[in-house]
Tab-separated table of N, CA and C in Angstrom:
chain	number	residue	atom	x	y	z
A	1	MET	N	107.166	97.271	102.701
A	1	MET	CA	106.657	96.403	101.716
A	1	MET	C	106.286	97.132	100.275
A	2	THR	N	106.662	96.725	99.329
A	2	THR	CA	106.572	97.153	97.962
A	2	THR	C	105.024	97.256	97.542
A	3	LYS	N	104.954	98.338	96.810
A	3	LYS	CA	103.620	98.547	96.048
A	3	LYS	C	103.032	97.310	95.483
A	4	GLU	N	103.891	96.551	94.857
A	4	GLU	CA	103.794	95.355	93.896
A	4	GLU	C	103.208	94.216	94.908
A	5	LYS	N	104.234	93.939	96.235
A	5	LYS	CA	103.836	92.896	97.136
A	5	LYS	C	102.403	93.097	97.809
A	6	THR	N	102.093	94.347	98.075
A	6	THR	CA	100.950	94.913	98.544
A	6	THR	C	99.837	94.685	97.698
A	7	PHE	N	99.958	94.857	96.350
A	7	PHE	CA	99.055	94.387	95.559
A	7	PHE	C	98.684	93.016	95.386
A	8	THR	N	99.647	92.138	95.367
A	8	THR	CA	99.637	90.700	95.381
A	8	THR	C	98.900	90.216	96.597
A	9	LEU	N	99.085	90.793	97.639
A	9	LEU	CA	98.474	90.574	98.882
A	9	LEU	C	96.858	90.822	98.890
A	10	ILE	N	96.450	92.041	98.091
A	10	ILE	CA	95.244	92.510	97.919
A	10	ILE	C	94.400	91.502	97.052
A	11	VAL	N	95.247	90.968	95.770
A	11	VAL	CA	94.584	90.188	95.067
A	11	VAL	C	94.096	88.854	95.617
A	12	ASP	N	95.395	88.398	96.394
A	12	ASP	CA	95.198	86.942	97.193
A	12	ASP	C	93.866	87.191	98.092
A	13	ALA	N	93.833	88.122	98.859
A	13	ALA	CA	92.624	88.247	99.691
A	13	ALA	C	91.297	88.456	98.983
A	14	VAL	N	91.191	89.006	97.765
A	14	VAL	CA	90.236	89.064	96.976
A	14	VAL	C	89.648	87.755	96.623
A	15	ARG	N	90.682	87.018	96.185
A	15	ARG	CA	90.325	85.753	95.682
A	15	ARG	C	89.986	84.847	96.714
A	16	GLU	N	90.499	84.899	97.805
A	16	GLU	CA	90.037	84.088	99.076
A	16	GLU	C	88.593	84.214	99.428
A	17	ILE	N	88.461	85.710	99.583
A	17	ILE	CA	87.184	86.171	100.142
A	17	ILE	C	85.833	85.783	98.862
A	18	LEU	N	86.241	86.104	97.779
A	18	LEU	CA	85.478	85.794	96.509
A	18	LEU	C	86.074	84.662	95.537
A	19	PRO	N	85.919	83.660	95.909
A	19	PRO	CA	86.359	82.522	95.012
A	19	PRO	C	85.973	82.456	93.626
A	20	GLU	N	84.899	83.267	93.334
A	20	GLU	CA	84.472	83.387	91.875
A	20	GLU	C	85.259	83.994	90.993
A	21	LEU	N	86.288	84.982	91.665
A	21	LEU	CA	87.170	85.776	90.968
A	21	LEU	C	88.574	85.101	90.893
A	22	ALA	N	88.672	83.812	91.276
A	22	ALA	CA	89.951	83.228	91.173
A	22	ALA	C	90.649	83.142	89.710
A	23	ASP	N	89.827	83.209	88.865
A	23	ASP	CA	90.394	83.286	87.385
A	23	ASP	C	90.420	84.810	86.728
A	24	HIS	N	90.143	85.736	87.624
A	24	HIS	CA	90.031	87.122	86.992
A	24	HIS	C	91.586	87.412	86.896
A	25	ASP	N	91.798	88.198	85.889
A	25	ASP	CA	92.897	88.970	85.632
A	25	ASP	C	92.990	90.120	86.170
A	26	PHE	N	93.443	90.303	87.231
A	26	PHE	CA	93.369	91.567	88.174
A	26	PHE	C	94.406	92.696	87.524
A	27	ALA	N	94.083	94.049	87.532
A	27	ALA	CA	94.898	95.138	87.184
A	27	ALA	C	94.660	96.254	88.241
A	28	GLU	N	95.716	96.863	88.123
A	28	GLU	CA	95.441	98.097	89.157
A	28	GLU	C	94.585	98.964	89.202
A	29	THR	N	93.839	99.025	87.967
A	29	THR	CA	92.775	99.938	87.872
A	29	THR	C	91.481	99.247	88.180
A	30	ASP	N	91.428	97.756	88.575
A	30	ASP	CA	90.202	97.313	89.024
A	30	ASP	C	89.741	98.153	90.281
A	31	THR	N	88.591	98.321	90.385
A	31	THR	CA	87.831	98.915	91.533
A	31	THR	C	87.141	97.569	92.173
A	32	LEU	N	86.887	97.741	93.556
A	32	LEU	CA	86.346	96.690	94.183
A	32	LEU	C	84.862	96.631	93.818
A	33	ASP	N	84.319	97.787	93.725
A	33	ASP	CA	82.740	97.912	93.196
A	33	ASP	C	82.804	97.247	92.056
A	34	ALA	N	83.482	97.374	91.070
A	34	ALA	CA	83.139	96.862	89.845
A	34	ALA	C	83.676	95.295	89.788
A	35	LEU	N	84.182	94.732	90.832
A	35	LEU	CA	84.512	93.525	90.925
A	35	LEU	C	83.118	92.743	91.698
A	36	GLY	N	82.376	93.386	92.039
A	36	GLY	CA	81.188	93.122	92.757
A	36	GLY	C	81.525	92.886	94.269
A	37	VAL	N	82.417	93.723	94.796
A	37	VAL	CA	82.628	93.390	96.232
A	37	VAL	C	81.815	94.392	96.943
A	38	ASN	N	80.975	93.711	98.085
A	38	ASN	CA	80.146	94.556	98.726
A	38	ASN	C	80.990	95.051	100.026
A	39	SER	N	80.311	95.920	100.835
A	39	SER	CA	80.906	96.519	102.022
A	39	SER	C	81.525	95.591	102.803
A	40	MET	N	80.773	94.571	103.176
A	40	MET	CA	81.222	93.605	104.179
A	40	MET	C	82.581	92.542	103.771
A	41	ASP	N	82.407	92.481	102.506
A	41	ASP	CA	83.611	91.744	101.633
A	41	ASP	C	84.828	92.858	101.757
A	42	ARG	N	84.539	93.994	101.410
A	42	ARG	CA	85.638	94.689	101.599
A	42	ARG	C	86.397	94.959	102.726
A	43	ALA	N	85.650	95.249	103.692
A	43	ALA	CA	86.169	95.137	105.186
A	43	ALA	C	86.901	94.084	105.411
A	44	GLU	N	86.499	93.056	104.976
A	44	GLU	CA	87.125	91.712	105.261
A	44	GLU	C	88.476	91.533	104.313
A	45	ILE	N	88.397	91.906	103.152
A	45	ILE	CA	89.523	92.053	102.495
A	45	ILE	C	90.735	93.013	103.026
A	46	VAL	N	90.165	94.187	103.305
A	46	VAL	CA	91.339	94.947	103.852
A	46	VAL	C	91.647	94.554	105.092
A	47	MET	N	90.994	93.890	105.970
A	47	MET	CA	91.365	93.531	107.383
A	47	MET	C	92.389	92.532	107.145
A	48	THR	N	92.105	91.502	106.324
A	48	THR	CA	93.006	90.399	105.938
A	48	THR	C	94.488	90.880	105.413
A	49	VAL	N	94.369	92.110	104.383
A	49	VAL	CA	95.586	92.732	103.923
A	49	VAL	C	96.249	93.223	105.039
A	50	LEU	N	95.769	94.015	105.669
A	50	LEU	CA	96.287	94.661	107.190
A	50	LEU	C	97.011	93.597	107.919
A	51	GLU	N	96.343	92.590	108.365
A	51	GLU	CA	96.887	91.572	109.222
A	51	GLU	C	98.172	90.912	108.657
A	52	GLU	N	98.155	90.718	107.269
A	52	GLU	CA	99.281	90.166	106.437
A	52	GLU	C	100.403	91.056	106.533
A	53	MET	N	100.121	92.502	106.615
A	53	MET	CA	101.245	93.390	106.572
A	53	MET	C	101.524	93.578	108.024
A	54	ASP	N	101.045	93.167	109.053
A	54	ASP	CA	100.942	93.601	110.353
A	54	ASP	C	100.851	95.100	110.696
A	55	LEU	N	99.715	95.627	110.163
A	55	LEU	CA	99.641	96.942	109.793
A	55	LEU	C	98.401	97.209	110.770
A	56	ASP	N	98.416	98.208	111.815
A	56	ASP	CA	97.278	98.332	112.664
A	56	ASP	C	96.836	99.900	112.416
A	57	ILE	N	95.972	99.850	111.600
A	57	ILE	CA	95.254	101.309	111.036
A	57	ILE	C	93.821	101.173	111.116
A	58	PRO	N	92.989	102.206	111.442
A	58	PRO	CA	91.560	102.380	111.167
A	58	PRO	C	91.034	101.983	109.708
A	59	LEU	N	89.935	101.094	109.588
A	59	LEU	CA	89.522	100.748	108.297
A	59	LEU	C	89.094	102.003	107.406
A	60	VAL	N	88.834	103.028	108.243
A	60	VAL	CA	88.367	104.434	107.695
A	60	VAL	C	89.781	104.931	106.653
A	61	ASP	N	90.701	104.767	107.159
A	61	ASP	CA	92.044	105.146	106.700
A	61	ASP	C	92.197	104.697	105.146
A	62	THR	N	91.289	103.581	105.005
A	62	THR	CA	91.599	102.896	103.658
A	62	THR	C	90.480	103.372	102.568
A	63	HIS	N	89.809	104.241	102.937
A	63	HIS	CA	88.599	104.417	101.879
A	63	HIS	C	88.819	105.315	100.753
A	64	GLY	N	89.916	106.239	101.008
A	64	GLY	CA	90.160	107.109	99.965
A	64	GLY	C	90.526	106.466	98.372
A	65	PRO	N	91.543	105.417	98.430
A	65	PRO	CA	91.760	104.964	97.194
A	65	PRO	C	90.764	104.651	96.352
A	66	GLN	N	90.810	105.085	95.064
A	66	GLN	CA	89.812	104.655	94.016
A	66	GLN	C	89.784	103.163	93.249
A	67	ASN	N	91.004	102.589	93.330
A	67	ASN	CA	91.259	101.202	92.556
A	67	ASN	C	92.328	100.237	93.514
A	68	LEU	N	92.442	99.336	92.933
A	68	LEU	CA	93.384	98.517	93.716
A	68	LEU	C	94.870	98.843	93.638
A	69	GLY	N	95.242	99.531	92.675
A	69	GLY	CA	96.667	100.098	92.533
A	69	GLY	C	96.805	101.285	93.743
A	70	GLU	N	95.801	102.152	93.697
A	70	GLU	CA	95.846	103.279	94.676
A	70	GLU	C	95.891	102.637	95.891
A	71	LEU	N	95.238	101.669	96.389
A	71	LEU	CA	94.891	100.945	97.654
A	71	LEU	C	96.197	100.344	98.071
A	72	ALA	N	96.831	99.611	97.036
A	72	ALA	CA	98.206	99.122	97.369
A	72	ALA	C	99.232	100.180	97.604
A	73	GLN	N	99.216	101.264	97.007
A	73	GLN	CA	100.090	102.294	97.022
A	73	GLN	C	100.073	102.940	98.552
A	74	HIS	N	98.619	103.232	98.899
A	74	HIS	CA	98.350	103.671	100.057
A	74	HIS	C	98.687	102.994	101.278
A	75	LEU	N	98.383	101.764	101.154
A	75	LEU	CA	98.929	100.647	102.294
A	75	LEU	C	100.442	100.474	102.346
A	76	SER	N	101.104	100.582	101.307
A	76	SER	CA	102.556	100.248	101.248
A	76	SER	C	103.105	101.697	101.798
A	77	ASP	N	102.556	102.900	101.417
A	77	ASP	CA	103.201	104.125	101.892
A	77	ASP	C	103.028	104.134	103.540
A	78	THR	N	101.729	103.603	103.959
A	78	THR	CA	101.431	103.709	105.066
A	78	THR	C	102.224	102.832	106.006
A	79	ALA	N	102.483	101.690	105.487
A	79	ALA	CA	103.474	100.713	106.345
A	79	ALA	C	104.906	101.220	106.344
A	80	ALA	N	105.488	101.838	105.440
A	80	ALA	CA	106.626	102.718	105.456
A	80	ALA	C	106.766	103.701	106.387
A	81	VAL	N	105.735	104.471	106.642
A	81	VAL	CA	105.710	105.421	107.635
A	81	VAL	C	105.621	104.853	108.796
A	82	LYS	N	104.819	104.059	109.053
A	82	LYS	CA	104.760	103.228	110.649
A	82	LYS	C	105.943	102.691	110.827
A	83	ALA	N	106.838	102.042	109.924
A	83	ALA	CA	108.104	101.367	110.219
A	83	ALA	C	109.225	102.415	110.446
A	84	GLY	N	109.035	103.595	110.109
A	84	GLY	CA	109.938	104.813	110.468
A	84	GLY	C	111.066	104.985	109.511
């Protein structure tokens, strides 16, 4: 899955979990912290995206990226490696 498609999945999950951000104009440089996402919401967002991508990795493996673009790139790269 491309980084762009993964980014869209992340944005969709954020909007689903936090409907107050439905009208937010998301950018790859946005951070979950700056968007007001708490740790429980973050876990739910990441789990939703992983499920959509059919990707089975520990949540701890998603803690390195600093913003939405980096998270999308990381998940996209991880999916590509898992796919072989």
